[in-house]
mmCIF file of C-alpha atoms in Angstrom:
data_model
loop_
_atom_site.group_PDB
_atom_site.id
_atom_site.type_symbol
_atom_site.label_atom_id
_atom_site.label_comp_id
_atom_site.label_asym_id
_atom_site.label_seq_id
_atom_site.Cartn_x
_atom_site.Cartn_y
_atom_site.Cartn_z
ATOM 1 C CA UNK A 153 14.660 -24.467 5.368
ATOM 2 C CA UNK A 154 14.270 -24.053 1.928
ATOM 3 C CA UNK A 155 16.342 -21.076 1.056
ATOM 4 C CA UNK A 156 13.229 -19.718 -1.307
ATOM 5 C CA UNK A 157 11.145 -18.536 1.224
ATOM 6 C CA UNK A 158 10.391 -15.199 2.610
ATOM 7 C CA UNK A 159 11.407 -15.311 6.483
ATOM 8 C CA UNK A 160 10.175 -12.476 8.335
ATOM 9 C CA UNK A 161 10.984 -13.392 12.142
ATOM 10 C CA UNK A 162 13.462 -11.052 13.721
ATOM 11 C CA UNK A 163 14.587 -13.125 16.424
ATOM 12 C CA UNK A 164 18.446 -13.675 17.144
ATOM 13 C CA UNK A 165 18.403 -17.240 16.302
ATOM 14 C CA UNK A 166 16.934 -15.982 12.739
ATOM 15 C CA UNK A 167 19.131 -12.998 12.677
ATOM 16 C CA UNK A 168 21.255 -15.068 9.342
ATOM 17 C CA UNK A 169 18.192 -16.212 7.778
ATOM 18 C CA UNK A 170 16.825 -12.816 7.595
ATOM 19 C CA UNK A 171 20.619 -11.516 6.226
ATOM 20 C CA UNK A 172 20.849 -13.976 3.813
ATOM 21 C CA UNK A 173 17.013 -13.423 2.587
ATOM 22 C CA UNK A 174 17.992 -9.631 2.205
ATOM 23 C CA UNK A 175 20.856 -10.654 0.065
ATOM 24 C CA UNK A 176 18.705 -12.437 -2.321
ATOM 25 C CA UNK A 177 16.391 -9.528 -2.658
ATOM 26 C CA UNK A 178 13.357 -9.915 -0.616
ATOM 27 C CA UNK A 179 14.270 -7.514 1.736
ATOM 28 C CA UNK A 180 16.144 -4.482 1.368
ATOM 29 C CA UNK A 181 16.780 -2.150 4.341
ATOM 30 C CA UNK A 182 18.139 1.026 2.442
ATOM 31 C CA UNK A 183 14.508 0.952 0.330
ATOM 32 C CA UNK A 184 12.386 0.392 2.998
ATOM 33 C CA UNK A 185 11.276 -1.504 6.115
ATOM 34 C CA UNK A 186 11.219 -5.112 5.524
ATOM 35 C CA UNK A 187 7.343 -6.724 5.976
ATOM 36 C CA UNK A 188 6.612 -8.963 9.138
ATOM 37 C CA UNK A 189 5.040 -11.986 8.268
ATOM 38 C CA UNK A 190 5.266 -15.690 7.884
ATOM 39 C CA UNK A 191 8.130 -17.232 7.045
ATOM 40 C CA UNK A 192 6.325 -18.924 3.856
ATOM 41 C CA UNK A 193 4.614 -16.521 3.138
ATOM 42 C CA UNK A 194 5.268 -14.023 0.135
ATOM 43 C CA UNK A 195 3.246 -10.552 -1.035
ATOM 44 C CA UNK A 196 2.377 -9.486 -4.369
ATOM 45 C CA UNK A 197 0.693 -6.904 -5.709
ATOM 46 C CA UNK A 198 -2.049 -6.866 -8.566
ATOM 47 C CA UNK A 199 -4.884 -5.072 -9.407
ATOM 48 C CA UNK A 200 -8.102 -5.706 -7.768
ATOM 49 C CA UNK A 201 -10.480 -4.350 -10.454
ATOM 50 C CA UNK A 202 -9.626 -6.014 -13.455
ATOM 51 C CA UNK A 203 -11.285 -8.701 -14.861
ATOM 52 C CA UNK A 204 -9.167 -10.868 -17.345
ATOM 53 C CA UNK A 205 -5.888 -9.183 -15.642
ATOM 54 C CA UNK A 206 -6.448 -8.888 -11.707
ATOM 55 C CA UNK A 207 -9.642 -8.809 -10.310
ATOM 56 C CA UNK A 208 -10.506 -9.836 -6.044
ATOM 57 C CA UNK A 209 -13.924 -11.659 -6.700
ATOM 58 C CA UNK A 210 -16.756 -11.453 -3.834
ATOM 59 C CA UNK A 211 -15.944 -14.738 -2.376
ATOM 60 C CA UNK A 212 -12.561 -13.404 -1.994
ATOM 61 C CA UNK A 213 -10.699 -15.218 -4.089
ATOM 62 C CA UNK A 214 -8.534 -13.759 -6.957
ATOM 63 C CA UNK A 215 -8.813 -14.426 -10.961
ATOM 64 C CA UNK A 216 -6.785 -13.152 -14.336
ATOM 65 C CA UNK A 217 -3.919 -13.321 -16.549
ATOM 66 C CA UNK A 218 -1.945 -11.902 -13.669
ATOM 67 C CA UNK A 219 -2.788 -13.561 -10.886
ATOM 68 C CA UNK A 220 -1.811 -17.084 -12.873
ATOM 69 C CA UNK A 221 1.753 -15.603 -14.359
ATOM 70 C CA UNK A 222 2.024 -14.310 -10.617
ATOM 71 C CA UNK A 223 0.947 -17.799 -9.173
ATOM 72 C CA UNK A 224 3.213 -19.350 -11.331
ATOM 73 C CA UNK A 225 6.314 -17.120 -10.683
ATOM 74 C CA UNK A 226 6.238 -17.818 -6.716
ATOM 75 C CA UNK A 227 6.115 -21.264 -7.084
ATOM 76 C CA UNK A 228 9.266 -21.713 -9.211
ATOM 77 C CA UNK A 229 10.420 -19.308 -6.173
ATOM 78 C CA UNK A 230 9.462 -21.916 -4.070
ATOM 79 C CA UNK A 231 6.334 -20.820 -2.458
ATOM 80 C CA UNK A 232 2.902 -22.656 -2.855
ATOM 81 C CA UNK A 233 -0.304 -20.827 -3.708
ATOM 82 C CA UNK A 234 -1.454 -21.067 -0.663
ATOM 83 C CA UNK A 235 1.731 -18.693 0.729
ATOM 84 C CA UNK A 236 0.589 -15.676 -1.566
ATOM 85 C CA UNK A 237 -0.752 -13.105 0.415
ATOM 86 C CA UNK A 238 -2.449 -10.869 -2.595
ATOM 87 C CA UNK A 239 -2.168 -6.705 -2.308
ATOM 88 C CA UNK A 240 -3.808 -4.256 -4.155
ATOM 89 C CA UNK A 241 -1.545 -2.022 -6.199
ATOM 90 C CA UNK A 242 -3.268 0.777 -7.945
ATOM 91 C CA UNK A 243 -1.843 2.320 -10.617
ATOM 92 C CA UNK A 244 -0.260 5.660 -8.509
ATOM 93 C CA UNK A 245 1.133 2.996 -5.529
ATOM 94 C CA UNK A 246 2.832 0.573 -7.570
ATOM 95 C CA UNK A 247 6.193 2.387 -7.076
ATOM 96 C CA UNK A 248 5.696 3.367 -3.688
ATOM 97 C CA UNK A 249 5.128 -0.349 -2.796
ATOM 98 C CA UNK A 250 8.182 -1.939 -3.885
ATOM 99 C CA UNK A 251 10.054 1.100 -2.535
ATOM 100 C CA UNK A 252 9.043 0.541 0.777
ATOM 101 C CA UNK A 253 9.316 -3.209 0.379
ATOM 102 C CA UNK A 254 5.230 -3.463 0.900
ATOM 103 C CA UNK A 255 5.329 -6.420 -1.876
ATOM 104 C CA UNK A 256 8.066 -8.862 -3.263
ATOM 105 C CA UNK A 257 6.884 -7.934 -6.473
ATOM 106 C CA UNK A 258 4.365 -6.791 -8.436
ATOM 107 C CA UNK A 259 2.055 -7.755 -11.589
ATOM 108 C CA UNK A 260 -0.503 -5.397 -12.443
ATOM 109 C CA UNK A 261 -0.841 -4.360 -15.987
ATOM 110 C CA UNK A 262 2.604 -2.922 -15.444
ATOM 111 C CA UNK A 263 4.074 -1.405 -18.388
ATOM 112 C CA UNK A 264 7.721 -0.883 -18.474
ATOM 113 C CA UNK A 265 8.742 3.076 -19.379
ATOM 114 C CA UNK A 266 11.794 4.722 -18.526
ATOM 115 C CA UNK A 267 10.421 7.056 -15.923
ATOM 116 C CA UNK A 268 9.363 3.797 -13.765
ATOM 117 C CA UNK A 269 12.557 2.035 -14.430
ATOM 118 C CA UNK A 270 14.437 4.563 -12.954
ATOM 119 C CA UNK A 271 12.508 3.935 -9.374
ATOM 120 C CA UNK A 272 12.241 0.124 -9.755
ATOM 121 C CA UNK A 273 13.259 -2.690 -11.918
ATOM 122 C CA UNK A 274 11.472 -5.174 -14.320
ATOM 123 C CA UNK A 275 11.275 -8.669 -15.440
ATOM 124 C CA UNK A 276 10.321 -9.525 -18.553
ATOM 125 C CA UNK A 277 7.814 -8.868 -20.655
ATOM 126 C CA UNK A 278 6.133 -11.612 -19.724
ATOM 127 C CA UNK A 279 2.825 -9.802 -22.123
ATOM 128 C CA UNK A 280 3.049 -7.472 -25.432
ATOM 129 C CA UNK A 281 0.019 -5.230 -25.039
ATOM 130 C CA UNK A 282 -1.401 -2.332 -26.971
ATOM 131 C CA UNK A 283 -3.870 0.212 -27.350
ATOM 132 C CA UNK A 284 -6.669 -0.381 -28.795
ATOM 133 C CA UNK A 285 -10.852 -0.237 -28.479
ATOM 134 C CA UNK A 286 -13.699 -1.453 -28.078
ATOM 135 C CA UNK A 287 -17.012 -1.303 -29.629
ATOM 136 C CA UNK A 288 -20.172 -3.053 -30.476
ATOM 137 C CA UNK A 289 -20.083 -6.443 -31.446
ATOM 138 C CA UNK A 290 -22.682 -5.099 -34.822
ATOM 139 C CA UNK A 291 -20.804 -2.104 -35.041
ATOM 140 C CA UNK A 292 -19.138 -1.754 -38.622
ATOM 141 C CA UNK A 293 -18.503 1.715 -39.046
ATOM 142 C CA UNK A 294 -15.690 2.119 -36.630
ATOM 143 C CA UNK A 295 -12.715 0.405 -38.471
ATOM 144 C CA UNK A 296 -9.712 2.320 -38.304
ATOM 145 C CA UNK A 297 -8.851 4.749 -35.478
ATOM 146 C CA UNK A 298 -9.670 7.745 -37.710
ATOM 147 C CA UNK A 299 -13.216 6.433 -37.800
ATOM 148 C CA UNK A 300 -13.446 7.563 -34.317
ATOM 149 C CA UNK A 301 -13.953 11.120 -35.460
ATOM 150 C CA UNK A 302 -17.152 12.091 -34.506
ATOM 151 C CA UNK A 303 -17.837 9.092 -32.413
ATOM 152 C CA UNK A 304 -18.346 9.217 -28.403
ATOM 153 C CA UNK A 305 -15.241 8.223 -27.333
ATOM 154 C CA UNK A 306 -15.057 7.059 -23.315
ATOM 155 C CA UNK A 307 -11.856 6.278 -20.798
ATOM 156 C CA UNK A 308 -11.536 6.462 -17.471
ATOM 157 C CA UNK A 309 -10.553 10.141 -16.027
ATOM 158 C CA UNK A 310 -7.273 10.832 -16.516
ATOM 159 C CA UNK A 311 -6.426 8.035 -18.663
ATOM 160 C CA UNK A 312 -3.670 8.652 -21.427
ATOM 161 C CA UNK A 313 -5.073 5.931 -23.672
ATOM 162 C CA UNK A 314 -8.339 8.550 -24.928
ATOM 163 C CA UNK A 315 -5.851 11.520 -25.299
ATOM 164 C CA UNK A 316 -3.840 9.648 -27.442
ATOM 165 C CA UNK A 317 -6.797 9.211 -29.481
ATOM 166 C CA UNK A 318 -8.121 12.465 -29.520
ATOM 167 C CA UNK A 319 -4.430 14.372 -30.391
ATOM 168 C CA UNK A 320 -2.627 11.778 -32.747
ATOM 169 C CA UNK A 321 -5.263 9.387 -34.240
ATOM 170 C CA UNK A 322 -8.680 11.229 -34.120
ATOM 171 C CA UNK A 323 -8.800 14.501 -33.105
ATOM 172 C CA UNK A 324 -12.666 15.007 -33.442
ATOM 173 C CA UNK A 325 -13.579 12.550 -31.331
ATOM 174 C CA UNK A 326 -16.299 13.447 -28.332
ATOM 175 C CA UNK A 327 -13.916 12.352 -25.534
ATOM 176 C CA UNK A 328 -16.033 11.000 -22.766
ATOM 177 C CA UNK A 329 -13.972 10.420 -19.042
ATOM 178 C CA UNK A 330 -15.948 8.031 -16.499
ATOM 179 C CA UNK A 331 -14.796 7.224 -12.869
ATOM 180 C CA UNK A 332 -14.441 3.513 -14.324
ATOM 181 C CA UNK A 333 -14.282 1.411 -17.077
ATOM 182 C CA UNK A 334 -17.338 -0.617 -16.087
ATOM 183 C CA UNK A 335 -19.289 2.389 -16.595
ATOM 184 C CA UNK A 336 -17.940 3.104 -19.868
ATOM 185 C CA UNK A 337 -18.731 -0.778 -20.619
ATOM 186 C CA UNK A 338 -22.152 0.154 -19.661
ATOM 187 C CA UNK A 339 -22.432 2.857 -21.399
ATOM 188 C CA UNK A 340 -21.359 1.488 -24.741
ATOM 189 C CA UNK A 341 -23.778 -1.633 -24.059
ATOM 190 C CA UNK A 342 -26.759 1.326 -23.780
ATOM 191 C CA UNK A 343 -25.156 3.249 -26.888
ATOM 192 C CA UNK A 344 -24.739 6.042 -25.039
ATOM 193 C CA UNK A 345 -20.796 5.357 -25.762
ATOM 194 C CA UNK A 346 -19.414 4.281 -29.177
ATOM 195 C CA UNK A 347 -16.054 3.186 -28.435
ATOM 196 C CA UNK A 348 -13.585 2.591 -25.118
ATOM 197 C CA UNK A 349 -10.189 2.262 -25.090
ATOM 198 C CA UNK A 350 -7.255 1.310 -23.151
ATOM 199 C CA UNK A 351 -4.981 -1.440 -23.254
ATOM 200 C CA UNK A 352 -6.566 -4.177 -25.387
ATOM 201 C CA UNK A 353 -5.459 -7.019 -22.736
ATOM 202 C CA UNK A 354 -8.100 -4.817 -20.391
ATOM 203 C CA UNK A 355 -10.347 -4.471 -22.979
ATOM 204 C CA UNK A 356 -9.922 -8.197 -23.665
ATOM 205 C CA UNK A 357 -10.480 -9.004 -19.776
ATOM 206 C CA UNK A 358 -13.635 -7.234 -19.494
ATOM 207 C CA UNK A 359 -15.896 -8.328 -22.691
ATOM 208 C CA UNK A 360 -15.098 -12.063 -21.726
ATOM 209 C CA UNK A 361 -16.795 -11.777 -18.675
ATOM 210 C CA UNK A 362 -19.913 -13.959 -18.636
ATOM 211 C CA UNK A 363 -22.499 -10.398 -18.898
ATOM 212 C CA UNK A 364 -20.929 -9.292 -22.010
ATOM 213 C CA UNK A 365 -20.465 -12.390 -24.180
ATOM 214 C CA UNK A 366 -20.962 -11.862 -27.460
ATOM 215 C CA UNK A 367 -21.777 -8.380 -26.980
ATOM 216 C CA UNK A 368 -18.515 -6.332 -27.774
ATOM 217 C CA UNK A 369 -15.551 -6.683 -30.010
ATOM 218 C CA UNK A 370 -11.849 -5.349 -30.268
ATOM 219 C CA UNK A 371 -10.998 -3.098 -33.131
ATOM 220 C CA UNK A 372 -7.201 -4.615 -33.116
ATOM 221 C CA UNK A 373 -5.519 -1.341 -34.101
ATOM 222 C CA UNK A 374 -2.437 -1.374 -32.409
ATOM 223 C CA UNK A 375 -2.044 2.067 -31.456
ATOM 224 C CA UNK A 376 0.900 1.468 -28.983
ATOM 225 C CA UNK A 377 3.093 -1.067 -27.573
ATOM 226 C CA UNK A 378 2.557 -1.566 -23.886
ATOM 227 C CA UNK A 379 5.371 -4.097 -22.443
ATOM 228 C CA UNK A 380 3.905 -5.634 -19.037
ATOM 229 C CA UNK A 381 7.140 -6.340 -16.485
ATOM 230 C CA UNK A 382 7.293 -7.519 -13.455
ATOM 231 C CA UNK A 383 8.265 -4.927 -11.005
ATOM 232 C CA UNK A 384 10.749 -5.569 -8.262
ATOM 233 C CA UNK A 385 12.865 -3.303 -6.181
ATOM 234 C CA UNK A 386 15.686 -1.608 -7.651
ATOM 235 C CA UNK A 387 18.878 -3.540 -7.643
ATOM 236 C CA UNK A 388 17.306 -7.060 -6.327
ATOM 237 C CA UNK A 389 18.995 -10.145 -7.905
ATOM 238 C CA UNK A 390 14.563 -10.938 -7.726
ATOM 239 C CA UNK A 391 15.112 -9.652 -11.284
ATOM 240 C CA UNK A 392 17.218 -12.204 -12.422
ATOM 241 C CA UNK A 393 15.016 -15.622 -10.635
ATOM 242 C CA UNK A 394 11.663 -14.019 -11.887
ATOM 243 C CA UNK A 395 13.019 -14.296 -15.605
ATOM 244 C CA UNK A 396 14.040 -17.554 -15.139
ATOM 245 C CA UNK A 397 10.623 -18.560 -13.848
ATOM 246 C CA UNK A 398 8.801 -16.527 -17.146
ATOM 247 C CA UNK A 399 11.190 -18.115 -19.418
ATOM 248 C CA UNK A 400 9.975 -21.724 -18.040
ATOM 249 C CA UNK A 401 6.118 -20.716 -17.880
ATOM 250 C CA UNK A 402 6.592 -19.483 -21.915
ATOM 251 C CA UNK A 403 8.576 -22.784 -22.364
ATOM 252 C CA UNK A 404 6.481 -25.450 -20.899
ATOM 253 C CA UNK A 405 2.871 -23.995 -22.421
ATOM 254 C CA UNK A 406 1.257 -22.291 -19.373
ATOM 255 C CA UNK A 407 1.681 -19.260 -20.843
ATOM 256 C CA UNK A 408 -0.529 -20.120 -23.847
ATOM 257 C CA UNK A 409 -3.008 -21.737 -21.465
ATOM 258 C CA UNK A 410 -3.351 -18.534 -18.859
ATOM 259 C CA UNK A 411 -4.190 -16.228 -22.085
ATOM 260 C CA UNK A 412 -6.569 -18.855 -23.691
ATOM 261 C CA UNK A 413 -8.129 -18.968 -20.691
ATOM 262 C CA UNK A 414 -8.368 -15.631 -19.219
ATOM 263 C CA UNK A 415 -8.748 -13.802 -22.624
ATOM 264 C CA UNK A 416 -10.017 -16.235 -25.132
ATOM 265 C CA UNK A 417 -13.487 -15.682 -24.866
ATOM 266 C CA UNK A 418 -12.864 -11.956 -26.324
ATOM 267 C CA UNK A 419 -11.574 -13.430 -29.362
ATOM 268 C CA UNK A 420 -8.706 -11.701 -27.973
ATOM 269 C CA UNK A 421 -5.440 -12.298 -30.508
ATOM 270 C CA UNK A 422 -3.074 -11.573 -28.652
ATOM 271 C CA UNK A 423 1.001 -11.462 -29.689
ATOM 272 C CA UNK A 424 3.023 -14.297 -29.296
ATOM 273 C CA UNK A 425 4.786 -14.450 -26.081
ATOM 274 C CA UNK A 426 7.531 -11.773 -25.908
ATOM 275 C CA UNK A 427 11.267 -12.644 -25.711
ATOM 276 C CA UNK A 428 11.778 -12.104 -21.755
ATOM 277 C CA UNK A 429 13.811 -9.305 -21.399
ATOM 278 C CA UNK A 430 13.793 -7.560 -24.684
ATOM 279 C CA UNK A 431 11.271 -4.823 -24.675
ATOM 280 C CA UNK A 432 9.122 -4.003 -27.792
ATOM 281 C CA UNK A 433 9.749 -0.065 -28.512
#
């Protein structure tokens, strides 16, 4: 059996495999239960809902930046595609999902802080975000963040990224809060909205989808470093395999061509790939 794969079965006769699987990380009984399933199979968690990064299409199948680094991770574990079983993990479960061991690991626009790495640990960077926004493609008079003063200003409720804006950069601006950020897409393609902001890989993901080409652009301000990792649970030698397998995918060029292709239609310039483990402060 190759000694890669995720065995679930709790038989006696696979009572070692399942020991020496927890050993390696997979499976850790003092964070949580491990998951049942096949023994080639292996769960990770991305976002469903965002285009560019993670997004579950309505054929079911599932497309982004993350999915491919993710894709390409669990095969240098030793998994095919085919053994991925995919799991939503929204911002407020991420945590609790690798705690419990719901998910091997987890890509989903995952920024490493030091409040998260205290419940789990990261690979990588395996991508140097940073927040930024988005406006009009024949929009000139938004060119530095200041320029947002004044302007309608729209992120999703409860989003840090906008009250960044509005207490360090520009104060003045009409904050607008939607449920998503395909309404405040909308609304900035009606001009209802002036500007949206979040991470610019997001913003990146969403005006190269097919319905906005050409319509929006990125401001590229910069306004704060977001380090995507690769979360695993805390104290799994995962950690260690996972950076091996980004180093390789930054090596070998598939890390160029999974941003060219899942970003470069937003004109999207996006840093060189970070040094895998150093995080950008």
């Amino acid at each position: 059996m190759n000694p890669h794969r995720t065995g679930r079965s709790l038989t006696a006769a696979a009572a070692a495999v399942v020991l020496s699987l927890t050993s390696a990380g997979f499976a850790n009984a003092s964070a949580g239960v491990p998951r049942d399933h096949g023994e080639d199979e292996i769960t990770v968690g991305i976002k469903f809902d965002q285009p560019g990064i993670g997004l579950k299409t309505p054929d079911g199948t599932y497309t982004g930046f993350d999915v491919d680094v993710a894709t390409y991770v669990a095969r240098e574990l030793g998994h095919d595609p085919s053994d991925i079983v995919w799991k939503e993990a929204k911002s407020a479960d991420r945590e609790t999902l690798l705690q419990r061991g719901d998910v091997d690991f987890i890509a989903a626009s995952y920024s490493i802080n030091d409040e998260r790495a205290q419940k789990v640990d990261f690979a990588g960077p395996y991508l140097l975000a940073h927040q930024d926004v988005l406006i009009r493609a024949d929009d000139d008079s938004i060119k530095q963040p200041s320029d947002l003063n004044d302007k309608k200003l729209c992120s999703v409720t409860g989003s840090t990224s906008a009250q960044n804006v509005k207490t360090e950069l520009a104060p003045d601006a009409q904050l607008q809060e939607y449920g998503g950020y395909s309404e405040c897409l909308t609304g900035l393609e009606n001009g209802v909205i002036d500007a949206v902001t979040t991470d610019d890989s997001i913003l990146a993901g969403y005006a190269s989808q097919n319905e906005f080409k050409d319509k929006f652009k990125l401001g590229g301000f910069k306004m704060s470093n977001e380090n995507y990792g690769i979360g695993v649970q805390k104290g799994s030698d995962l950690k260690d395999r996972i950076n091996t397998a980004l180093q390789k995918m930054v090596a070998d060029g598939s890390w160029d061509a999974a941003v060219e292709k899942n970003f470069g239609p937003a004109g999207y310039r996006n840093e060189p790939a970070p040094k895998i483990g150093v995080v950008v402060e």
